[in-house]
């Protein structure tokens, strides 16, 4: 009787905490993003918004490739040191769009499923150009190559729906200022299309 009770408890625990692997032939789609504010009354004020829809195809169990589209918006109001009054601020906004393939490897079969990945491709971004002794700002559109490794974890509500948390690092970014690198955190939600029979 004791062995039967332990067996039932073990099977129940597996049912609550474990799912099948992400099967070959299935699709994963989702969207993540973030919102940020920076405020310094004497120097700079910024508002940022980022949205990241993506679609992945599982070429083998727990290994997926796909397309990543990342849009970010930044609005800045900063003190302009060349103004005659010394109190003027310059306002400008920039947009960045990334179109890139993505490769991602998932680990395990639990509700909490970590992954690693890498995104590389073409980035289209705007660069502000300041006019000397003026608060006028012109923007030019440029293109560049990017390389972003990422780590994350998905929390699966069931075998179809999940929440996602990931961090990406801008290893190569053409519009970087100086040697400044950034880690970008995003949260999101996604779904899986397909079933276990697709991987057989």
PDB file of N, CA and C in Angstrom, residues 92-165:
ATOM      1  N   UNK A  92      13.938  65.118 -29.409  1.00  0.00           N
ATOM      2  CA  UNK A  92      13.990  64.337 -30.637  1.00  0.00           C
ATOM      3  C   UNK A  92      13.579  62.901 -30.336  1.00  0.00           C
ATOM      4  N   UNK A  93      13.184  62.180 -31.371  1.00  0.00           N
ATOM      5  CA  UNK A  93      12.812  60.775 -31.230  1.00  0.00           C
ATOM      6  C   UNK A  93      13.525  59.960 -32.299  1.00  0.00           C
ATOM      7  N   UNK A  94      13.794  58.710 -31.977  1.00  0.00           N
ATOM      8  CA  UNK A  94      14.434  57.814 -32.932  1.00  0.00           C
ATOM      9  C   UNK A  94      13.659  56.503 -32.984  1.00  0.00           C
ATOM     10  N   UNK A  95      13.738  55.848 -34.143  1.00  0.00           N
ATOM     11  CA  UNK A  95      13.099  54.554 -34.344  1.00  0.00           C
ATOM     12  C   UNK A  95      14.131  53.564 -34.856  1.00  0.00           C
ATOM     13  N   UNK A  96      14.058  52.336 -34.376  1.00  0.00           N
ATOM     14  CA  UNK A  96      14.946  51.273 -34.836  1.00  0.00           C
ATOM     15  C   UNK A  96      14.117  50.041 -35.135  1.00  0.00           C
ATOM     16  N   UNK A  97      14.341  49.443 -36.310  1.00  0.00           N
ATOM     17  CA  UNK A  97      13.645  48.219 -36.696  1.00  0.00           C
ATOM     18  C   UNK A  97      14.688  47.170 -37.052  1.00  0.00           C
ATOM     19  N   UNK A  98      14.546  45.995 -36.478  1.00  0.00           N
ATOM     20  CA  UNK A  98      15.463  44.891 -36.721  1.00  0.00           C
ATOM     21  C   UNK A  98      14.710  43.757 -37.404  1.00  0.00           C
ATOM     22  N   UNK A  99      15.216  43.307 -38.552  1.00  0.00           N
ATOM     23  CA  UNK A  99      14.713  42.114 -39.233  1.00  0.00           C
ATOM     24  C   UNK A  99      15.827  41.084 -39.204  1.00  0.00           C
ATOM     25  N   UNK A 100      15.596  39.960 -38.533  1.00  0.00           N
ATOM     26  CA  UNK A 100      16.710  39.044 -38.340  1.00  0.00           C
ATOM     27  C   UNK A 100      16.252  37.618 -38.122  1.00  0.00           C
ATOM     28  N   UNK A 101      17.003  36.641 -38.644  1.00  0.00           N
ATOM     29  CA  UNK A 101      16.744  35.246 -38.265  1.00  0.00           C
ATOM     30  C   UNK A 101      17.176  35.010 -36.828  1.00  0.00           C
ATOM     31  N   UNK A 102      16.549  34.022 -36.201  1.00  0.00           N
ATOM     32  CA  UNK A 102      16.863  33.687 -34.821  1.00  0.00           C
ATOM     33  C   UNK A 102      16.988  32.173 -34.694  1.00  0.00           C
ATOM     34  N   UNK A 103      17.936  31.741 -33.877  1.00  0.00           N
ATOM     35  CA  UNK A 103      18.130  30.327 -33.556  1.00  0.00           C
ATOM     36  C   UNK A 103      17.989  30.190 -32.051  1.00  0.00           C
ATOM     37  N   UNK A 104      17.188  29.207 -31.605  1.00  0.00           N
ATOM     38  CA  UNK A 104      16.931  29.069 -30.167  1.00  0.00           C
ATOM     39  C   UNK A 104      16.921  27.594 -29.759  1.00  0.00           C
ATOM     40  N   UNK A 105      17.576  27.300 -28.634  1.00  0.00           N
ATOM     41  CA  UNK A 105      17.627  25.955 -28.081  1.00  0.00           C
ATOM     42  C   UNK A 105      16.967  25.951 -26.702  1.00  0.00           C
ATOM     43  N   UNK A 106      15.904  25.134 -26.561  1.00  0.00           N
ATOM     44  CA  UNK A 106      15.214  24.973 -25.289  1.00  0.00           C
ATOM     45  C   UNK A 106      15.787  23.772 -24.530  1.00  0.00           C
ATOM     46  N   UNK A 107      15.617  23.793 -23.198  1.00  0.00           N
ATOM     47  CA  UNK A 107      16.131  22.718 -22.352  1.00  0.00           C
ATOM     48  C   UNK A 107      15.034  22.209 -21.426  1.00  0.00           C
ATOM     49  N   UNK A 108      14.958  20.884 -21.289  1.00  0.00           N
ATOM     50  CA  UNK A 108      14.058  20.280 -20.325  1.00  0.00           C
ATOM     51  C   UNK A 108      12.640  20.120 -20.810  1.00  0.00           C
ATOM     52  N   UNK A 109      11.783  19.633 -19.922  1.00  0.00           N
ATOM     53  CA  UNK A 109      10.370  19.404 -20.232  1.00  0.00           C
ATOM     54  C   UNK A 109       9.450  19.926 -19.125  1.00  0.00           C
ATOM     55  N   UNK A 110       9.976  20.738 -18.213  1.00  0.00           N
ATOM     56  CA  UNK A 110       9.165  21.224 -17.097  1.00  0.00           C
ATOM     57  C   UNK A 110       8.374  22.462 -17.501  1.00  0.00           C
ATOM     58  N   UNK A 111       7.534  22.954 -16.593  1.00  0.00           N
ATOM     59  CA  UNK A 111       6.806  24.193 -16.845  1.00  0.00           C
ATOM     60  C   UNK A 111       7.764  25.365 -17.039  1.00  0.00           C
ATOM     61  N   UNK A 112       8.852  25.372 -16.255  1.00  0.00           N
ATOM     62  CA  UNK A 112       9.885  26.391 -16.420  1.00  0.00           C
ATOM     63  C   UNK A 112      10.930  25.841 -17.379  1.00  0.00           C
ATOM     64  N   UNK A 113      10.987  26.410 -18.600  1.00  0.00           N
ATOM     65  CA  UNK A 113      11.848  25.855 -19.634  1.00  0.00           C
ATOM     66  C   UNK A 113      12.868  26.913 -20.083  1.00  0.00           C
ATOM     67  N   UNK A 114      14.123  26.794 -19.640  1.00  0.00           N
ATOM     68  CA  UNK A 114      15.140  27.769 -20.048  1.00  0.00           C
ATOM     69  C   UNK A 114      15.549  27.582 -21.506  1.00  0.00           C
ATOM     70  N   UNK A 115      16.130  28.631 -22.077  1.00  0.00           N
ATOM     71  CA  UNK A 115      16.620  28.541 -23.453  1.00  0.00           C
ATOM     72  C   UNK A 115      17.759  29.525 -23.668  1.00  0.00           C
ATOM     73  N   UNK A 116      18.531  29.260 -24.702  1.00  0.00           N
ATOM     74  CA  UNK A 116      19.556  30.176 -25.182  1.00  0.00           C
ATOM     75  C   UNK A 116      19.321  30.373 -26.671  1.00  0.00           C
ATOM     76  N   UNK A 117      19.754  31.518 -27.192  1.00  0.00           N
ATOM     77  CA  UNK A 117      19.560  31.776 -28.605  1.00  0.00           C
ATOM     78  C   UNK A 117      20.480  32.872 -29.092  1.00  0.00           C
ATOM     79  N   UNK A 118      20.404  33.117 -30.397  1.00  0.00           N
ATOM     80  CA  UNK A 118      21.196  34.199 -30.984  1.00  0.00           C
ATOM     81  C   UNK A 118      20.429  34.780 -32.166  1.00  0.00           C
ATOM     82  N   UNK A 119      20.465  36.084 -32.267  1.00  0.00           N
ATOM     83  CA  UNK A 119      19.827  36.812 -33.354  1.00  0.00           C
ATOM     84  C   UNK A 119      20.882  37.597 -34.109  1.00  0.00           C
ATOM     85  N   UNK A 120      20.827  37.529 -35.438  1.00  0.00           N
ATOM     86  CA  UNK A 120      21.762  38.301 -36.248  1.00  0.00           C
ATOM     87  C   UNK A 120      21.066  38.736 -37.526  1.00  0.00           C
ATOM     88  N   UNK A 121      21.378  39.924 -37.995  1.00  0.00           N
ATOM     89  CA  UNK A 121      20.722  40.381 -39.200  1.00  0.00           C
ATOM     90  C   UNK A 121      20.862  41.868 -39.427  1.00  0.00           C
ATOM     91  N   UNK A 122      19.871  42.447 -40.133  1.00  0.00           N
ATOM     92  CA  UNK A 122      19.919  43.834 -40.563  1.00  0.00           C
ATOM     93  C   UNK A 122      19.120  44.725 -39.633  1.00  0.00           C
ATOM     94  N   UNK A 123      19.716  45.822 -39.222  1.00  0.00           N
ATOM     95  CA  UNK A 123      19.052  46.818 -38.394  1.00  0.00           C
ATOM     96  C   UNK A 123      18.908  48.118 -39.180  1.00  0.00           C
ATOM     97  N   UNK A 124      17.717  48.708 -39.140  1.00  0.00           N
ATOM     98  CA  UNK A 124      17.446  50.001 -39.775  1.00  0.00           C
ATOM     99  C   UNK A 124      17.183  50.995 -38.650  1.00  0.00           C
ATOM    100  N   UNK A 125      17.970  52.048 -38.558  1.00  0.00           N
ATOM    101  CA  UNK A 125      17.854  52.949 -37.419  1.00  0.00           C
ATOM    102  C   UNK A 125      18.030  54.401 -37.850  1.00  0.00           C
ATOM    103  N   UNK A 126      17.534  55.303 -37.009  1.00  0.00           N
ATOM    104  CA  UNK A 126      17.655  56.738 -37.245  1.00  0.00           C
ATOM    105  C   UNK A 126      18.721  57.327 -36.336  1.00  0.00           C
ATOM    106  N   UNK A 127      19.532  58.220 -36.892  1.00  0.00           N
ATOM    107  CA  UNK A 127      20.590  58.893 -36.137  1.00  0.00           C
ATOM    108  C   UNK A 127      20.312  60.390 -36.108  1.00  0.00           C
ATOM    109  N   UNK A 128      20.171  60.988 -34.924  1.00  0.00           N
ATOM    110  CA  UNK A 128      19.934  62.436 -34.847  1.00  0.00           C
ATOM    111  C   UNK A 128      21.208  63.217 -35.141  1.00  0.00           C
ATOM    112  N   UNK A 129      21.068  64.332 -35.854  1.00  0.00           N
ATOM    113  CA  UNK A 129      22.196  65.223 -36.151  1.00  0.00           C
ATOM    114  C   UNK A 129      21.868  66.612 -35.609  1.00  0.00           C
ATOM    115  N   UNK A 130      22.693  67.109 -34.718  1.00  0.00           N
ATOM    116  CA  UNK A 130      22.436  68.399 -34.077  1.00  0.00           C
ATOM    117  C   UNK A 130      23.061  69.539 -34.871  1.00  0.00           C
ATOM    118  N   UNK A 131      22.343  70.638 -34.944  1.00  0.00           N
ATOM    119  CA  UNK A 131      22.824  71.837 -35.611  1.00  0.00           C
ATOM    120  C   UNK A 131      23.530  72.718 -34.585  1.00  0.00           C
ATOM    121  N   UNK A 132      24.796  73.093 -34.805  1.00  0.00           N
ATOM    122  CA  UNK A 132      25.524  73.911 -33.820  1.00  0.00           C
ATOM    123  C   UNK A 132      24.777  75.191 -33.479  1.00  0.00           C
ATOM    124  N   UNK A 133      24.832  75.570 -32.201  1.00  0.00           N
ATOM    125  CA  UNK A 133      24.215  76.775 -31.640  1.00  0.00           C
ATOM    126  C   UNK A 133      22.703  76.827 -31.880  1.00  0.00           C
ATOM    127  N   UNK A 134      22.092  75.680 -32.042  1.00  0.00           N
ATOM    128  CA  UNK A 134      20.656  75.631 -32.286  1.00  0.00           C
ATOM    129  C   UNK A 134      20.086  74.384 -31.624  1.00  0.00           C
ATOM    130  N   UNK A 135      18.777  74.392 -31.392  1.00  0.00           N
ATOM    131  CA  UNK A 135      18.113  73.198 -30.871  1.00  0.00           C
ATOM    132  C   UNK A 135      17.458  72.386 -31.987  1.00  0.00           C
ATOM    133  N   UNK A 136      17.772  72.709 -33.244  1.00  0.00           N
ATOM    134  CA  UNK A 136      17.230  71.951 -34.371  1.00  0.00           C
ATOM    135  C   UNK A 136      17.905  70.578 -34.450  1.00  0.00           C
ATOM    136  N   UNK A 137      17.115  69.581 -34.828  1.00  0.00           N
ATOM    137  CA  UNK A 137      17.621  68.223 -34.946  1.00  0.00           C
ATOM    138  C   UNK A 137      17.170  67.633 -36.277  1.00  0.00           C
ATOM    139  N   UNK A 138      18.122  67.119 -37.041  1.00  0.00           N
ATOM    140  CA  UNK A 138      17.805  66.404 -38.271  1.00  0.00           C
ATOM    141  C   UNK A 138      18.073  64.920 -38.039  1.00  0.00           C
ATOM    142  N   UNK A 139      17.346  64.071 -38.762  1.00  0.00           N
ATOM    143  CA  UNK A 139      17.519  62.632 -38.592  1.00  0.00           C
ATOM    144  C   UNK A 139      17.857  61.984 -39.924  1.00  0.00           C
ATOM    145  N   UNK A 140      18.834  61.101 -39.911  1.00  0.00           N
ATOM    146  CA  UNK A 140      19.187  60.341 -41.094  1.00  0.00           C
ATOM    147  C   UNK A 140      18.934  58.862 -40.830  1.00  0.00           C
ATOM    148  N   UNK A 141      18.564  58.118 -41.876  1.00  0.00           N
ATOM    149  CA  UNK A 141      18.293  56.688 -41.762  1.00  0.00           C
ATOM    150  C   UNK A 141      19.512  55.900 -42.223  1.00  0.00           C
ATOM    151  N   UNK A 142      19.930  54.946 -41.411  1.00  0.00           N
ATOM    152  CA  UNK A 142      21.110  54.152 -41.722  1.00  0.00           C
ATOM    153  C   UNK A 142      20.817  52.672 -41.520  1.00  0.00           C
ATOM    154  N   UNK A 143      21.723  51.839 -42.051  1.00  0.00           N
ATOM    155  CA  UNK A 143      21.590  50.393 -41.964  1.00  0.00           C
ATOM    156  C   UNK A 143      22.851  49.813 -41.332  1.00  0.00           C
ATOM    157  N   UNK A 144      22.698  48.680 -40.672  1.00  0.00           N
ATOM    158  CA  UNK A 144      23.871  48.077 -40.062  1.00  0.00           C
ATOM    159  C   UNK A 144      23.634  46.632 -39.665  1.00  0.00           C
ATOM    160  N   UNK A 145      24.714  45.933 -39.388  1.00  0.00           N
ATOM    161  CA  UNK A 145      24.679  44.526 -38.985  1.00  0.00           C
ATOM    162  C   UNK A 145      24.667  44.433 -37.464  1.00  0.00           C
ATOM    163  N   UNK A 146      23.855  43.544 -36.923  1.00  0.00           N
ATOM    164  CA  UNK A 146      23.772  43.369 -35.469  1.00  0.00           C
ATOM    165  C   UNK A 146      23.985  41.897 -35.111  1.00  0.00           C
ATOM    166  N   UNK A 147      24.390  41.667 -33.861  1.00  0.00           N
ATOM    167  CA  UNK A 147      24.550  40.317 -33.330  1.00  0.00           C
ATOM    168  C   UNK A 147      24.148  40.350 -31.858  1.00  0.00           C
ATOM    169  N   UNK A 148      23.060  39.655 -31.517  1.00  0.00           N
ATOM    170  CA  UNK A 148      22.515  39.687 -30.159  1.00  0.00           C
ATOM    171  C   UNK A 148      22.354  38.274 -29.601  1.00  0.00           C
ATOM    172  N   UNK A 149      23.226  37.805 -28.717  1.00  0.00           N
ATOM    173  CA  UNK A 149      22.951  36.564 -27.985  1.00  0.00           C
ATOM    174  C   UNK A 149      21.881  36.809 -26.926  1.00  0.00           C
ATOM    175  N   UNK A 150      21.136  35.770 -26.556  1.00  0.00           N
ATOM    176  CA  UNK A 150      20.061  35.925 -25.591  1.00  0.00           C
ATOM    177  C   UNK A 150      19.936  34.689 -24.705  1.00  0.00           C
ATOM    178  N   UNK A 151      19.411  34.888 -23.511  1.00  0.00           N
ATOM    179  CA  UNK A 151      19.045  33.800 -22.602  1.00  0.00           C
ATOM    180  C   UNK A 151      17.656  34.123 -22.073  1.00  0.00           C
ATOM    181  N   UNK A 152      16.904  33.081 -21.725  1.00  0.00           N
ATOM    182  CA  UNK A 152      15.568  33.331 -21.233  1.00  0.00           C
ATOM    183  C   UNK A 152      14.964  32.093 -20.609  1.00  0.00           C
ATOM    184  N   UNK A 153      13.727  32.258 -20.171  1.00  0.00           N
ATOM    185  CA  UNK A 153      12.971  31.139 -19.610  1.00  0.00           C
ATOM    186  C   UNK A 153      11.501  31.321 -19.965  1.00  0.00           C
ATOM    187  N   UNK A 154      10.867  30.221 -20.344  1.00  0.00           N
ATOM    188  CA  UNK A 154       9.435  30.222 -20.635  1.00  0.00           C
ATOM    189  C   UNK A 154       8.700  29.486 -19.527  1.00  0.00           C
ATOM    190  N   UNK A 155       7.579  30.045 -19.082  1.00  0.00           N
ATOM    191  CA  UNK A 155       6.727  29.377 -18.111  1.00  0.00           C
ATOM    192  C   UNK A 155       5.466  28.925 -18.839  1.00  0.00           C
ATOM    193  N   UNK A 156       5.266  27.607 -18.929  1.00  0.00           N
ATOM    194  CA  UNK A 156       4.182  27.031 -19.712  1.00  0.00           C
ATOM    195  C   UNK A 156       2.955  26.808 -18.832  1.00  0.00           C
ATOM    196  N   UNK A 157       1.863  27.510 -19.166  1.00  0.00           N
ATOM    197  CA  UNK A 157       0.602  27.318 -18.459  1.00  0.00           C
ATOM    198  C   UNK A 157       0.002  25.952 -18.786  1.00  0.00           C
ATOM    199  N   UNK A 158       0.183  25.526 -20.022  1.00  0.00           N
ATOM    200  CA  UNK A 158      -0.203  24.196 -20.490  1.00  0.00           C
ATOM    201  C   UNK A 158       0.685  23.875 -21.679  1.00  0.00           C
ATOM    202  N   UNK A 159       0.330  22.885 -22.488  1.00  0.00           N
ATOM    203  CA  UNK A 159       1.212  22.519 -23.603  1.00  0.00           C
ATOM    204  C   UNK A 159       1.056  23.434 -24.811  1.00  0.00           C
ATOM    205  N   UNK A 160       0.281  24.522 -24.691  1.00  0.00           N
ATOM    206  CA  UNK A 160       0.065  25.432 -25.820  1.00  0.00           C
ATOM    207  C   UNK A 160       0.424  26.889 -25.526  1.00  0.00           C
ATOM    208  N   UNK A 161       0.259  27.342 -24.284  1.00  0.00           N
ATOM    209  CA  UNK A 161       0.394  28.759 -23.948  1.00  0.00           C
ATOM    210  C   UNK A 161       1.504  28.950 -22.919  1.00  0.00           C
ATOM    211  N   UNK A 162       2.311  30.010 -23.109  1.00  0.00           N
ATOM    212  CA  UNK A 162       3.413  30.256 -22.181  1.00  0.00           C
ATOM    213  C   UNK A 162       3.650  31.748 -21.996  1.00  0.00           C
ATOM    214  N   UNK A 163       4.235  32.082 -20.865  1.00  0.00           N
ATOM    215  CA  UNK A 163       4.805  33.410 -20.628  1.00  0.00           C
ATOM    216  C   UNK A 163       6.307  33.335 -20.831  1.00  0.00           C
ATOM    217  N   UNK A 164       6.898  34.469 -21.179  1.00  0.00           N
ATOM    218  CA  UNK A 164       8.296  34.458 -21.579  1.00  0.00           C
ATOM    219  C   UNK A 164       9.049  35.619 -20.923  1.00  0.00           C
ATOM    220  N   UNK A 165      10.264  35.357 -20.467  1.00  0.00           N
ATOM    221  CA  UNK A 165      11.157  36.387 -19.950  1.00  0.00           C
ATOM    222  C   UNK A 165      12.528  36.160 -20.557  1.00  0.00           C
TER     223      UNK A 165
END
